[in-house]
Amino acid sequence: MSHRVLEQIKTAGLIPIIRIDSADRAKRIADAILQGGIPCLEVTLTTPGALEVISSLRAEFGTDFAIGAGTVLDAESARAAISAGALFTVSPNTRRETIELCRRYGVVSCPGAMTPTEVVVAWEQGADLVKVFPVDNVGGPAYIKALRAPLPQIDLVPTGGVDLSNVAEHIKAGAAAVGVGSSLMSKKLIAAEDWAGIADLAWQFTAAVQAARG
């Protein structure tokens, strides 16, 4: 299972990130981004009711659409998310216990790191992907390119400040995928229930990733 989910994420090159407490709206968003060519979605655990949203999405889409949990700070949170149906976890930090629990249950883990040492530690502890966060504060694509030079074997997911203007540059710099928040998960479009607008944004991001990959 984890291999399939990992390939879904890497093929898409994008992990949309939402903070939402409505299962119905989450389903509409998932439908929209799937139409836009993105078969995965991260629901942050900082949102009240996030586990219920994850459970609802997993029941709706099964494994064809990879539902993940974000802001997973520890193994206890990871266990709760996995029990709710999460197929991958994303963290702003690295904790061995969280990574080990994900591996135990066949769930993709993407812990957060910043420095070369932190990135390597996360990888050595068994991370499938390593989230570089907040990437916009340390140079964006240039920093990813610099990290990839000595660490080409590690799949990096830059997150923080990624939008349509720079997503292609992050991919060209060597990112396996990017985490994308409000620039794709537009609060304005969601509030207006403009699902076609979300789908169009998803297509624009997908096209940018594909173009960057040649």
Rosetta silent file (secondary structure, phi, psi, omega in degrees, C-alpha in Angstrom):
SEQUENCE: MSHRVLEQIKTAGLIPIIRIDSADRAKRIADAILQGGIPCLEVTLTTPGALEVISSLRAEFGTDFAIGAGTVLDAESARAAISAGALFTVSPNTRRETIELCRRYGVVSCPGAMTPTEVVVAWEQGADLVKVFPVDNVGGPAYIKALRAPLPQIDLVPTGGVDLSNVAEHIKAGAAAVGVGSSLMSKKLIAAEDWAGIADLAWQFTAAVQAARG
SCORE:     score description
SCORE:     0.000 S_00000001
   1 L     0.000  -47.032 -175.750    0.000    0.000    0.000 S_00000001
   2 H   -62.022  -35.726  179.408    2.675    2.518    0.995 S_00000001
   3 H   -63.298  -42.131 -179.500    4.515    2.035   -2.319 S_00000001
   4 H   -64.255  -44.436 -179.914    1.342    2.830   -4.267 S_00000001
   5 H   -64.234  -42.352  178.894    0.612    5.931   -2.204 S_00000001
   6 H   -59.869  -41.725  178.928    4.206    7.105   -2.523 S_00000001
   7 H   -67.914  -36.522  176.360    3.984    6.764   -6.303 S_00000001
   8 H   -59.137  -45.351 -178.386    0.677    8.668   -6.346 S_00000001
   9 H   -66.854  -47.503 -176.291    2.311   11.566   -4.533 S_00000001
  10 H   -69.494  -35.057  177.963    5.515   11.573   -6.563 S_00000001
  11 H   -66.531  -43.874  178.028    3.703   11.227   -9.881 S_00000001
  12 H   -67.410  -38.341 -178.263    1.411   14.145   -9.066 S_00000001
  13 L    74.719    9.435 -174.851    4.318   16.160   -7.676 S_00000001
  14 E  -142.237  138.097  170.927    1.842   18.037   -5.493 S_00000001
  15 E  -124.786   98.602  176.127    0.362   17.660   -2.011 S_00000001
  16 E   -66.508  140.021 -176.911   -2.549   20.085   -1.519 S_00000001
  17 E  -119.476  124.115  178.848   -2.930   21.089    2.140 S_00000001
  18 E  -125.037  150.150  171.268   -6.293   22.011    3.671 S_00000001
  19 L  -119.872  101.201 -172.510   -7.509   23.089    7.075 S_00000001
  20 L  -149.249  144.269 -178.679  -11.212   22.326    7.043 S_00000001
  21 L  -113.353    8.638  179.952  -13.784   20.915    9.470 S_00000001
  22 L  -108.335  115.932  179.885  -16.558   20.106    6.995 S_00000001
  23 H   -63.367  -37.407 -179.152  -16.563   16.587    5.570 S_00000001
  24 H   -64.895  -46.124  178.518  -18.941   17.649    2.793 S_00000001
  25 H   -65.432  -36.533  178.222  -16.720   20.518    1.680 S_00000001
  26 H   -61.587  -40.154  178.155  -13.663   18.286    1.921 S_00000001
  27 H   -63.940  -41.589  179.253  -15.320   15.803   -0.461 S_00000001
  28 H   -63.795  -40.744  178.505  -16.100   18.604   -2.906 S_00000001
  29 H   -64.340  -44.672  179.772  -12.496   19.810   -2.712 S_00000001
  30 H   -60.799  -43.854  176.734  -11.172   16.277   -3.226 S_00000001
  31 H   -58.294  -43.805 -176.020  -13.410   15.833   -6.271 S_00000001
  32 H   -65.462  -47.098 -177.474  -12.209   19.152   -7.672 S_00000001
  33 H   -72.292  -27.784  174.935   -8.479   18.533   -7.305 S_00000001
  34 H   -65.287  -40.616  174.981   -8.895   14.994   -8.641 S_00000001
  35 H   -61.068  -30.860  179.331  -10.474   16.539  -11.742 S_00000001
  36 L   -86.062    8.067  173.935   -7.397   18.745  -11.863 S_00000001
  37 L    90.413   14.394 -179.049   -5.087   15.730  -11.923 S_00000001
  38 L  -115.292  110.274 -174.448   -4.060   15.604   -8.256 S_00000001
  39 L   -95.908   33.541  178.858   -4.902   12.268   -6.526 S_00000001
  40 E  -153.141  159.120 -177.124   -3.894   13.204   -2.976 S_00000001
  41 E  -157.749  134.760  177.345   -4.804   15.611   -0.196 S_00000001
  42 E  -104.772  124.536  176.833   -3.383   16.487    3.226 S_00000001
  43 E  -105.813  118.520 -175.382   -5.827   17.367    5.999 S_00000001
  44 E   -76.072  138.228 -178.775   -4.071   19.118    8.877 S_00000001
  45 L   -74.725   -4.839  176.164   -4.753   17.828   12.369 S_00000001
  46 L   -74.887   -8.825  178.535   -4.779   21.401   13.675 S_00000001
  47 L   -88.900  128.748  174.322   -8.343   21.607   12.352 S_00000001
  48 L   -57.676  133.684  179.580  -11.140   20.577   14.755 S_00000001
  49 L    81.755   10.249 -176.527  -12.824   17.470   13.393 S_00000001
  50 H   -59.947  -39.164 -179.035   -9.885   16.627   11.121 S_00000001
  51 H   -64.654  -37.539  177.702  -10.008   12.911   11.955 S_00000001
  52 H   -66.233  -38.390  177.751  -13.683   12.759   11.003 S_00000001
  53 H   -63.726  -45.095  178.969  -12.884   14.492    7.705 S_00000001
  54 H   -60.593  -45.541  179.866  -10.091   11.988    6.999 S_00000001
  55 H   -61.001  -42.571 -179.201  -12.366    9.064    7.825 S_00000001
  56 H   -65.045  -41.899  179.928  -15.112   10.426    5.586 S_00000001
  57 H   -67.514  -39.797  178.887  -12.748   10.960    2.654 S_00000001
  58 H   -64.539  -40.384  178.493  -11.249    7.489    2.985 S_00000001
  59 H   -64.791  -36.068 -177.287  -14.741    5.956    3.005 S_00000001
  60 H   -73.951  -42.280 -170.688  -15.685    7.996   -0.056 S_00000001
  61 H  -109.527  -12.598 -177.603  -12.596    7.437   -2.188 S_00000001
  62 L    64.578 -137.115 -178.412  -10.938    4.268   -0.873 S_00000001
  63 L  -102.388    0.628  179.034   -7.301    3.986   -1.927 S_00000001
  64 L   -70.361  -22.590  179.979   -7.698    5.528   -5.393 S_00000001
  65 L  -125.606  120.318 -173.795   -7.257    8.923   -3.766 S_00000001
  66 E   -81.803  109.989  177.814   -4.497    9.226   -1.151 S_00000001
  67 E   -94.454  127.785 -179.598   -5.817   10.909    1.985 S_00000001
  68 E  -125.734  166.334  177.886   -3.137   12.079    4.395 S_00000001
  69 E  -112.935  135.090  178.908   -2.854   13.780    7.770 S_00000001
  70 E  -110.333  168.728 -177.860   -0.741   16.886    8.311 S_00000001
  71 L    55.143   43.577  178.822    0.833   18.515   11.369 S_00000001
  72 L   -88.320  100.879 -170.628    1.413   15.056   12.853 S_00000001
  73 L   -86.636  -19.573 -174.906    3.688   15.928   15.757 S_00000001
  74 L  -155.422  173.919 -176.981    4.047   12.558   17.478 S_00000001
  75 H   -64.521  -34.125  179.249    3.328    8.843   17.291 S_00000001
  76 H   -62.417  -42.896  178.080    0.043    9.204   19.189 S_00000001
  77 H   -66.699  -39.139  178.784   -1.268   11.619   16.561 S_00000001
  78 H   -63.237  -42.850  179.640   -0.021    9.365   13.776 S_00000001
  79 H   -61.359  -43.097  179.427   -1.815    6.353   15.282 S_00000001
  80 H   -63.856  -42.017 -179.746   -5.082    8.316   15.518 S_00000001
  81 H   -66.031  -42.067  179.173   -4.752    9.515   11.925 S_00000001
  82 H   -65.317  -40.261  177.699   -3.964    6.035   10.618 S_00000001
  83 H   -62.288  -31.481  179.202   -6.916    4.609   12.533 S_00000001
  84 H   -78.453  -13.402  177.667   -9.094    7.231   10.840 S_00000001
  85 L   118.674    4.103 -179.593   -7.863    6.085    7.437 S_00000001
  86 L   -62.809  136.713 -179.478   -4.864    8.287    6.628 S_00000001
  87 L  -102.010  -10.222  172.453   -2.572    6.766    4.005 S_00000001
  88 E  -153.448  157.119  177.727    0.300    9.161    4.640 S_00000001
  89 E  -125.966  145.306  177.833    1.433   11.540    7.376 S_00000001
  90 E  -127.905  136.473 -177.050    3.223   14.859    7.121 S_00000001
  91 L  -131.377  152.051  173.015    5.010   16.569   10.007 S_00000001
  92 L   -82.716  -10.392 -176.400    6.815   19.869   10.555 S_00000001
  93 L  -129.751  173.764  177.048    9.298   17.963   12.745 S_00000001
  94 L  -117.209  124.531  173.693   11.135   14.633   12.824 S_00000001
  95 L  -134.866  124.820 -177.535   10.445   12.007   15.500 S_00000001
  96 H   -54.996  -41.403 -176.652   11.750    8.480   15.183 S_00000001
  97 H   -61.570  -36.042  179.541    8.686    7.036   16.945 S_00000001
  98 H   -67.941  -45.835  179.564    6.348    8.608   14.394 S_00000001
  99 H   -62.175  -44.206 -178.684    8.326    7.285   11.432 S_00000001
 100 H   -63.810  -39.524  179.305    8.563    3.797   12.963 S_00000001
 101 H   -65.309  -40.744  178.154    4.824    3.663   13.620 S_00000001
 102 H   -61.833  -43.285  179.297    4.088    4.652   10.018 S_00000001
 103 H   -64.041  -38.246 -179.822    6.411    1.939    8.726 S_00000001
 104 H   -59.414  -37.163 -175.985    4.781   -0.610   11.040 S_00000001
 105 L  -103.490   11.340  175.704    1.380    0.063    9.487 S_00000001
 106 L    68.851   34.433 -178.772    2.504    0.536    5.893 S_00000001
 107 L  -111.924  138.075  179.975    1.801    4.264    5.813 S_00000001
 108 E   -67.989  135.473  177.597    3.988    6.805    4.010 S_00000001
 109 E  -116.113  140.022  179.076    5.803    9.214    6.334 S_00000001
 110 E  -136.443   78.420  179.319    6.997   12.701    5.454 S_00000001
 111 L   -73.286  161.466 -178.476    8.673   14.293    8.495 S_00000001
 112 E   -96.143  146.786  179.031    9.905   17.862    8.449 S_00000001
 113 E  -152.778  167.718  179.433   13.521   19.008    8.399 S_00000001
 114 L  -132.053  -58.573 -175.755   15.546   22.080    7.492 S_00000001
 115 L   -81.157  162.957  175.673   19.313   21.629    7.644 S_00000001
 116 H   -54.349  -41.220  179.221   21.302   18.969    5.745 S_00000001
 117 H   -61.509  -45.594 -179.878   21.886   17.144    9.042 S_00000001
 118 H   -63.856  -39.784  178.786   18.158   17.109    9.861 S_00000001
 119 H   -61.997  -46.356 -179.129   17.287   15.902    6.364 S_00000001
 120 H   -66.030  -41.450  178.456   19.768   13.019    6.580 S_00000001
 121 H   -59.537  -45.355  179.148   18.623   12.071   10.101 S_00000001
 122 H   -60.469  -43.166 -179.310   14.994   11.891    8.937 S_00000001
 123 H   -65.281  -44.793 -179.321   16.011    9.756    5.956 S_00000001
 124 H   -64.828  -28.496  179.270   18.167    7.419    8.052 S_00000001
 125 L   -80.145   -4.179  173.078   15.284    6.936   10.472 S_00000001
 126 L   111.035   11.539  179.198   13.164    5.600    7.625 S_00000001
 127 L   -62.057  141.583  176.179   11.263    8.549    6.176 S_00000001
 128 L   -81.047  -38.444  177.506    9.772    7.959    2.712 S_00000001
 129 L  -135.659  157.888  176.386    9.857   11.677    1.910 S_00000001
 130 E  -125.185  120.600  178.775   11.358   14.614    3.783 S_00000001
 131 E   -79.952  124.670  176.473    9.435   17.869    4.069 S_00000001
 132 E  -100.696  109.931 -170.357   11.683   20.930    3.865 S_00000001
 133 L  -144.726  139.216   -6.614    9.826   23.603    5.817 S_00000001
 134 L   -88.429  113.983 -169.666    9.497   26.553    5.723 S_00000001
 135 H   -65.775  -30.452 -177.444   11.372   26.592    2.420 S_00000001
 136 H   -68.366  -19.124 -179.644   10.513   30.159    1.458 S_00000001
 137 H   -83.616  -10.266 -175.730   12.418   31.445    4.498 S_00000001
 138 L  -126.349   19.310  174.292   15.702   29.849    3.455 S_00000001
 139 L   117.873   -3.698  176.295   15.944   30.470   -0.271 S_00000001
 140 L    59.434 -135.191 -177.365   13.145   28.491   -1.926 S_00000001
 141 H   -55.655  -35.339 -179.683   14.173   26.552   -5.054 S_00000001
 142 H   -62.296  -36.144  179.486   17.822   27.596   -4.682 S_00000001
 143 H   -70.714  -40.332  177.337   17.949   25.917   -1.278 S_00000001
 144 H   -61.682  -43.097  178.202   16.373   22.714   -2.623 S_00000001
 145 H   -61.420  -40.140  179.789   18.936   22.643   -5.439 S_00000001
 146 H   -66.607  -40.015  178.013   21.731   23.115   -2.907 S_00000001
 147 H   -66.766  -40.827 -175.786   20.428   20.272   -0.712 S_00000001
 148 H   -66.929  -27.435 -177.290   19.956   17.927   -3.657 S_00000001
 149 L   -56.403  -51.892  178.792   23.562   18.309   -4.822 S_00000001
 150 L   -89.412  -10.674 -174.543   25.063   16.222   -1.968 S_00000001
 151 L  -128.140   53.476 -175.340   21.824   14.317   -1.184 S_00000001
 152 L   -67.544  -17.216 -177.614   20.356   13.203   -4.548 S_00000001
 153 L   -82.175   -8.071 -175.146   19.033    9.962   -3.043 S_00000001
 154 L  -102.828  126.516  179.851   16.608   11.750   -0.696 S_00000001
 155 L   -81.827  115.266 -175.654   13.146   12.717   -1.931 S_00000001
 156 E  -102.791  143.883  178.496   12.425   16.261   -0.763 S_00000001
 157 E  -125.410   86.790  178.458    9.041   17.982   -0.432 S_00000001
 158 E   -63.851  137.206 -177.551    9.531   21.754   -0.117 S_00000001
 159 E  -143.370  142.007 -179.639    6.609   23.430    1.645 S_00000001
 160 L   110.462  102.583  179.516    5.888   27.018    2.616 S_00000001
 161 L    82.657    9.875  177.993    5.373   29.788    0.088 S_00000001
 162 L   -81.362  127.285  178.709    4.992   27.480   -2.926 S_00000001
 163 L  -144.658 -172.472 -176.662    2.607   28.932   -5.510 S_00000001
 164 L   -63.383  -26.361 -177.451    2.029   29.041   -9.271 S_00000001
 165 L   -74.772  -20.998 -175.537    4.855   31.520   -9.751 S_00000001
 166 L  -132.164    0.016 -177.444    7.532   29.211   -8.348 S_00000001
 167 H   -60.259  -40.232  179.992    6.207   25.632   -8.319 S_00000001
 168 H   -63.028  -38.033 -179.296    8.013   24.819  -11.579 S_00000001
 169 H   -66.472  -35.956  176.743   11.299   26.130  -10.178 S_00000001
 170 H   -65.207  -40.540  178.898   10.997   23.861   -7.133 S_00000001
 171 H   -66.794  -43.918  178.550   10.439   20.845   -9.405 S_00000001
 172 H   -62.825  -29.927  179.850   13.353   21.827  -11.642 S_00000001
 173 L   -73.447  -12.294  176.214   15.506   22.175   -8.516 S_00000001
 174 L   116.351    7.117  178.580   14.885   18.492   -7.812 S_00000001
 175 L   -64.438  136.806  175.781   11.841   18.356   -5.519 S_00000001
 176 L   -72.443  -33.221  177.145   10.016   15.017   -5.615 S_00000001
 177 L  -163.301  170.900  176.217    6.805   16.911   -4.841 S_00000001
 178 E  -129.613  148.007  173.220    5.762   20.168   -3.225 S_00000001
 179 E   -91.713  129.405 -175.661    3.331   20.962   -0.430 S_00000001
 180 E  -126.568  123.515 -178.978    0.837   23.632   -1.500 S_00000001
 181 L  -100.013 -114.375 -170.296   -1.503   25.462    0.859 S_00000001
 182 L   -64.649  -21.144  179.081   -3.624   28.546    0.311 S_00000001
 183 L   -68.328  -21.380  173.802   -2.319   29.269   -3.195 S_00000001
 184 L  -109.445  -44.930  178.751   -4.247   26.171   -4.333 S_00000001
 185 L   -86.590   64.990 -174.307   -6.683   25.671   -1.474 S_00000001
 186 L   -60.649  119.533  178.424   -8.063   29.193   -1.916 S_00000001
 187 H   -60.559  -36.284 -179.724  -10.135   30.279    1.089 S_00000001
 188 H   -64.765  -46.472 -179.832  -12.064   32.638   -1.168 S_00000001
 189 H   -67.342  -39.133  179.701  -12.988   29.919   -3.669 S_00000001
 190 H   -66.571  -42.901  178.822  -13.858   27.449   -0.917 S_00000001
 191 H   -61.413  -35.136 -179.852  -16.046   29.993    0.877 S_00000001
 192 L   -85.342   -1.791 -176.555  -17.842   30.668   -2.404 S_00000001
 193 L    54.787   39.461  178.938  -18.082   26.908   -3.049 S_00000001
 194 L   -89.912   77.494 -176.107  -16.458   27.517   -6.414 S_00000001
 195 H   -69.126  -30.895  176.416  -15.352   23.945   -6.991 S_00000001
 196 H   -64.738  -36.290  177.475  -14.769   24.569  -10.700 S_00000001
 197 H   -65.093  -40.058  176.691  -12.353   27.316   -9.694 S_00000001
 198 H   -64.385  -42.977  179.135  -10.467   24.891   -7.429 S_00000001
 199 H   -61.491  -40.662  179.349  -10.352   22.321  -10.240 S_00000001
 200 H   -64.935  -42.200  176.902   -8.968   24.950  -12.625 S_00000001
 201 H   -61.260  -42.422  179.104   -6.272   25.931  -10.131 S_00000001
 202 H   -60.175  -41.718  178.257   -5.365   22.263   -9.696 S_00000001
 203 H   -63.048  -39.473  179.585   -4.987   21.902  -13.471 S_00000001
 204 H   -63.814  -42.337  177.664   -2.723   24.952  -13.569 S_00000001
 205 H   -66.003  -43.750  179.591   -0.488   23.503  -10.864 S_00000001
 206 H   -60.169  -44.165  179.990   -0.486   20.086  -12.551 S_00000001
 207 H   -63.893  -38.288  179.958    0.443   21.629  -15.896 S_00000001
 208 H   -65.593  -40.823  178.026    3.262   23.598  -14.289 S_00000001
 209 H   -64.481  -45.992 -178.354    4.708   20.452  -12.696 S_00000001
 210 H   -63.347  -40.882  179.772    4.455   18.482  -15.935 S_00000001
 211 H   -64.700  -39.794 -179.754    6.070   21.287  -17.920 S_00000001
 212 H   -64.808  -31.569  179.365    8.920   21.528  -15.404 S_00000001
 213 H   -82.132   -8.236  177.724    9.534   17.801  -15.775 S_00000001
 214 L    79.000    0.000    0.000    9.658   18.171  -19.558 S_00000001
